[in-house]
Amino acid sequence: MTLLSTRGLSKHFDGLQAVTDVDFDLNEGEVRALIGPNGAGKTTLVGMICGRIPPSSGTVQFDNADITALPAHKRILRGMAYTFQITSVFARLPAAENVALAARRRLQGDAVEEAVDDALNRVGLLDRRDEEAGNLSYGHQRLLEIAMGLVQHPRLLILDEPTQGLADSEIDAFKALIRELSSEATILLIEHNMSVVMETADRVTVLNFGEVLAEGTPQEIHENDAVQAAYLGTG
């Protein structure tokens, strides 16, 4: 079943065409990686999908409903979570309270604390639950953002550069987490780390100059001459 689809999705900023006529389909239960060179339009596309950026033209459908005009907070209520949309890490609050703020969108009472500890444990931050978020390293703040997404049990979890700032051991743990989550949620992953893409994604979409350059399995994308030339740098 198609969970998310866009048709003719475009965005221009003061004459700059950031995204052009993107048709995109994401099946339920899939892990999809979105890759491309800097400035390819990845974050703009995802911003339109999650409601942070209004499109200049085109449509977005989620769970068979047209959500093009819905604001971001209503998309969250429908089961869409985006690490930079649902979270804004509060530096002076403990890590656990940051996650609890997200959990209270759907839970109450004792269920909140149980869900918070589960989410922190899954991203490897349970031992830091009482630390102020602002004292965490950049990489750990990214993991905290992911915990804030997980605690809402979204149908679609959108992660924008989640491994940036992580140590190699933490990246390995992140790959395992994505494999685990793939049975619970559909995942859209913007990622530059190609080992993460190759090891976790079912399919890959490549953007270049705001347009879809290629789609396919990680192996197909790796062997695509146009992708090699535009992005992987070996063409």
Short mmCIF file of C-alpha atoms in Angstrom, two decimals:
data_model
loop_
_atom_site.label_atom_id
_atom_site.label_comp_id
_atom_site.label_asym_id
_atom_site.label_seq_id
_atom_site.Cartn_x
_atom_site.Cartn_y
_atom_site.Cartn_z
CA MET A 1 0.00 0.00 0.00
CA THR A 2 1.22 3.50 -0.85
CA LEU A 3 1.44 5.53 2.36
CA LEU A 4 2.81 8.77 0.90
CA SER A 5 2.73 10.18 -2.61
CA THR A 6 3.49 13.49 -4.24
CA ARG A 7 2.51 14.62 -7.70
CA GLY A 8 4.10 17.53 -9.53
CA LEU A 9 5.50 18.87 -6.28
CA SER A 10 7.47 22.06 -6.94
CA LYS A 11 8.93 24.94 -4.97
CA HIS A 12 10.59 28.14 -6.06
CA PHE A 13 12.10 30.84 -3.86
CA ASP A 14 12.32 34.32 -5.42
CA GLY A 15 12.86 32.87 -8.88
CA LEU A 16 15.13 30.02 -7.75
CA GLN A 17 13.58 26.66 -8.64
CA ALA A 18 14.49 24.45 -5.69
CA VAL A 19 12.25 21.46 -6.52
CA THR A 20 10.63 20.73 -9.88
CA ASP A 21 7.66 18.44 -10.59
CA VAL A 22 8.58 15.64 -8.20
CA ASP A 23 6.41 12.51 -8.36
CA PHE A 24 7.29 10.37 -5.36
CA ASP A 25 5.67 7.22 -3.94
CA LEU A 26 6.56 5.63 -0.62
CA ASN A 27 5.08 2.27 0.33
CA GLU A 28 4.03 1.41 3.85
CA GLY A 29 6.76 -0.45 5.74
CA GLU A 30 9.52 0.72 3.42
CA VAL A 31 12.85 2.29 4.34
CA ARG A 32 13.58 4.86 1.63
CA ALA A 33 16.78 6.85 1.43
CA LEU A 34 16.77 10.28 -0.22
CA ILE A 35 20.22 11.26 -1.44
CA GLY A 36 21.82 13.84 -3.69
CA PRO A 37 24.50 16.53 -3.73
CA ASN A 38 24.25 19.60 -1.53
CA GLY A 39 21.64 21.96 -2.93
CA ALA A 40 19.77 19.17 -4.72
CA GLY A 41 16.50 20.06 -3.00
CA LYS A 42 16.28 17.21 -0.48
CA THR A 43 15.42 19.29 2.58
CA THR A 44 13.01 21.45 0.58
CA LEU A 45 11.19 18.35 -0.68
CA VAL A 46 10.94 16.89 2.80
CA GLY A 47 9.85 20.27 4.16
CA MET A 48 6.91 20.23 1.74
CA ILE A 49 6.07 16.64 2.67
CA CYS A 50 5.95 17.37 6.40
CA GLY A 51 4.25 20.76 6.09
CA ARG A 52 7.09 23.08 7.04
CA ILE A 53 7.28 24.58 3.54
CA PRO A 54 4.22 25.33 1.37
CA PRO A 55 4.61 24.07 -2.21
CA SER A 56 4.45 26.43 -5.16
CA SER A 57 2.49 23.74 -7.00
CA GLY A 58 1.66 20.05 -6.78
CA THR A 59 0.02 17.80 -4.20
CA VAL A 60 0.91 15.65 -1.20
CA GLN A 61 -1.18 12.62 -0.22
CA PHE A 62 -0.77 10.70 3.03
CA ASP A 63 -2.76 7.57 3.80
CA ASN A 64 -5.03 8.23 0.81
CA ALA A 65 -5.90 11.76 1.95
CA ASP A 66 -4.85 15.03 0.32
CA ILE A 67 -2.83 16.86 2.98
CA THR A 68 -1.32 19.53 0.72
CA ALA A 69 -3.01 22.34 2.67
CA LEU A 70 -2.63 20.84 6.16
CA PRO A 71 -0.26 22.60 8.57
CA ALA A 72 2.62 20.63 10.04
CA HIS A 73 1.04 20.04 13.46
CA LYS A 74 -1.99 18.39 11.87
CA ARG A 75 0.25 16.13 9.82
CA ILE A 76 1.91 15.07 13.07
CA LEU A 77 -1.49 14.12 14.47
CA ARG A 78 -2.05 11.93 11.41
CA GLY A 79 1.10 9.97 12.19
CA MET A 80 3.90 11.84 10.43
CA ALA A 81 7.01 12.65 12.47
CA TYR A 82 9.99 14.71 11.32
CA THR A 83 13.08 15.11 13.45
CA PHE A 84 13.36 18.86 12.79
CA GLN A 85 9.62 19.49 12.90
CA ILE A 86 8.43 17.63 15.97
CA THR A 87 11.51 18.51 17.97
CA SER A 88 13.17 21.56 19.21
CA VAL A 89 15.59 20.41 21.87
CA PHE A 90 15.14 22.47 25.02
CA ALA A 91 18.72 22.89 26.20
CA ARG A 92 17.92 23.55 29.86
CA LEU A 93 15.55 20.61 30.27
CA PRO A 94 16.74 17.06 30.99
CA ALA A 95 16.83 14.66 28.06
CA ALA A 96 13.92 12.69 29.54
CA GLU A 97 11.72 15.78 29.79
CA ASN A 98 12.42 16.66 26.16
CA VAL A 99 11.12 13.23 25.15
CA ALA A 100 8.21 13.48 27.59
CA LEU A 101 7.03 16.69 25.92
CA ALA A 102 6.73 14.76 22.66
CA ALA A 103 5.16 11.72 24.36
CA ARG A 104 2.37 13.79 25.89
CA ARG A 105 0.93 14.37 22.44
CA ARG A 106 -0.61 10.90 22.75
CA LEU A 107 -0.01 9.55 26.28
CA GLN A 108 -0.86 10.47 29.86
CA GLY A 109 0.21 9.58 33.37
CA ASP A 110 2.58 6.69 34.08
CA ALA A 111 2.52 5.64 30.43
CA VAL A 112 4.56 8.72 29.57
CA GLU A 113 7.55 7.81 31.74
CA GLU A 114 7.55 4.22 30.52
CA ALA A 115 7.48 5.35 26.88
CA VAL A 116 10.21 7.92 27.51
CA ASP A 117 12.59 5.36 29.01
CA ASP A 118 11.89 2.92 26.19
CA ALA A 119 12.63 5.56 23.52
CA LEU A 120 15.82 6.71 25.27
CA ASN A 121 16.96 3.12 25.67
CA ARG A 122 16.45 2.41 21.98
CA VAL A 123 18.73 5.27 20.94
CA GLY A 124 21.31 4.49 23.62
CA LEU A 125 20.68 7.50 25.85
CA LEU A 126 18.92 5.96 28.84
CA ASP A 127 21.98 6.51 31.04
CA ARG A 128 21.80 10.23 30.17
CA ARG A 129 18.10 10.68 30.84
CA ASP A 130 18.68 13.24 33.62
CA GLU A 131 21.35 15.27 31.81
CA GLU A 132 20.41 18.67 30.49
CA ALA A 133 19.97 18.39 26.75
CA GLY A 134 22.28 21.34 26.18
CA ASN A 135 25.14 19.43 27.82
CA LEU A 136 24.85 16.53 25.38
CA SER A 137 27.20 16.33 22.42
CA TYR A 138 25.83 17.34 19.02
CA GLY A 139 25.56 13.69 18.00
CA HIS A 140 23.69 12.80 21.16
CA GLN A 141 21.31 15.70 20.62
CA ARG A 142 20.54 14.19 17.21
CA LEU A 143 19.81 10.85 18.91
CA LEU A 144 17.61 12.68 21.40
CA GLU A 145 15.64 14.12 18.50
CA ILE A 146 15.14 10.62 17.14
CA ALA A 147 13.89 9.46 20.56
CA MET A 148 11.39 12.34 20.49
CA GLY A 149 10.14 11.01 17.17
CA LEU A 150 10.04 7.36 18.24
CA VAL A 151 8.04 8.05 21.38
CA GLN A 152 5.09 9.13 19.24
CA HIS A 153 4.99 5.79 17.38
CA PRO A 154 4.60 7.49 13.99
CA ARG A 155 3.44 5.76 10.84
CA LEU A 156 6.03 7.75 8.88
CA LEU A 157 9.32 8.76 10.49
CA ILE A 158 11.37 11.29 8.50
CA LEU A 159 15.01 11.59 9.56
CA ASP A 160 17.14 14.41 8.16
CA GLU A 161 20.88 13.61 8.35
CA PRO A 162 20.48 11.60 11.59
CA THR A 163 24.05 10.24 11.66
CA GLN A 164 25.74 13.64 11.37
CA GLY A 165 27.99 14.06 14.39
CA LEU A 166 27.83 10.41 15.47
CA ALA A 167 30.89 8.29 16.22
CA ASP A 168 31.44 5.14 14.16
CA SER A 169 30.13 2.91 16.96
CA GLU A 170 27.02 5.07 17.26
CA ILE A 171 26.47 4.86 13.49
CA ASP A 172 26.58 1.05 13.73
CA ALA A 173 24.00 1.20 16.51
CA PHE A 174 21.88 3.55 14.38
CA LYS A 175 21.90 1.07 11.48
CA ALA A 176 20.65 -1.64 13.84
CA LEU A 177 17.96 0.72 15.13
CA ILE A 178 16.70 1.45 11.60
CA ARG A 179 16.51 -2.27 10.84
CA GLU A 180 14.51 -2.76 14.05
CA LEU A 181 12.19 0.17 13.36
CA SER A 182 11.44 -0.97 9.82
CA SER A 183 8.93 -3.46 11.20
CA GLU A 184 7.08 -0.70 13.04
CA ALA A 185 7.14 2.38 10.82
CA THR A 186 7.78 3.61 7.32
CA ILE A 187 11.05 5.53 7.24
CA LEU A 188 12.25 8.30 4.93
CA LEU A 189 15.92 8.98 5.48
CA ILE A 190 17.95 11.92 4.15
CA GLU A 191 21.50 10.69 4.50
CA HIS A 192 24.98 11.42 3.15
CA ASN A 193 26.65 8.41 4.75
CA MET A 194 26.53 5.87 1.92
CA SER A 195 27.23 2.88 4.16
CA VAL A 196 24.06 3.77 6.09
CA VAL A 197 22.12 4.08 2.83
CA MET A 198 23.44 0.82 1.38
CA GLU A 199 22.86 -1.19 4.56
CA THR A 200 19.45 0.11 5.65
CA ALA A 201 17.43 1.31 2.64
CA ASP A 202 15.04 -0.86 0.65
CA ARG A 203 15.03 1.71 -2.15
CA VAL A 204 16.87 4.95 -2.88
CA THR A 205 15.66 8.14 -4.56
CA VAL A 206 18.33 10.46 -5.96
CA LEU A 207 17.63 14.17 -6.37
CA ASN A 208 19.77 16.44 -8.53
CA PHE A 209 19.00 20.10 -9.26
CA GLY A 210 15.56 19.66 -7.70
CA GLU A 211 14.52 16.78 -9.93
CA VAL A 212 14.42 13.01 -9.48
CA LEU A 213 17.51 11.68 -11.22
CA ALA A 214 17.05 7.99 -10.41
CA GLU A 215 15.24 5.51 -8.18
CA GLY A 216 16.05 1.90 -7.41
CA THR A 217 17.58 -0.52 -4.96
CA PRO A 218 20.82 0.53 -3.28
CA GLN A 219 22.75 -1.74 -5.66
CA GLU A 220 21.01 -0.33 -8.73
CA ILE A 221 21.76 3.21 -7.58
CA HIS A 222 25.38 2.34 -6.87
CA GLU A 223 25.76 1.02 -10.42
CA ASN A 224 23.87 3.88 -12.13
CA ASP A 225 26.22 5.88 -14.36
CA ALA A 226 24.21 9.10 -14.10
CA VAL A 227 24.24 8.89 -10.30
CA GLN A 228 27.95 8.13 -10.29
CA ALA A 229 28.61 11.25 -12.36
CA ALA A 230 26.28 13.57 -10.46
CA TYR A 231 26.76 12.46 -6.89
CA LEU A 232 29.03 9.57 -6.11
CA GLY A 233 31.90 11.27 -7.90
CA THR A 234 33.27 8.36 -9.89
CA GLY A 235 31.66 9.05 -13.24
#
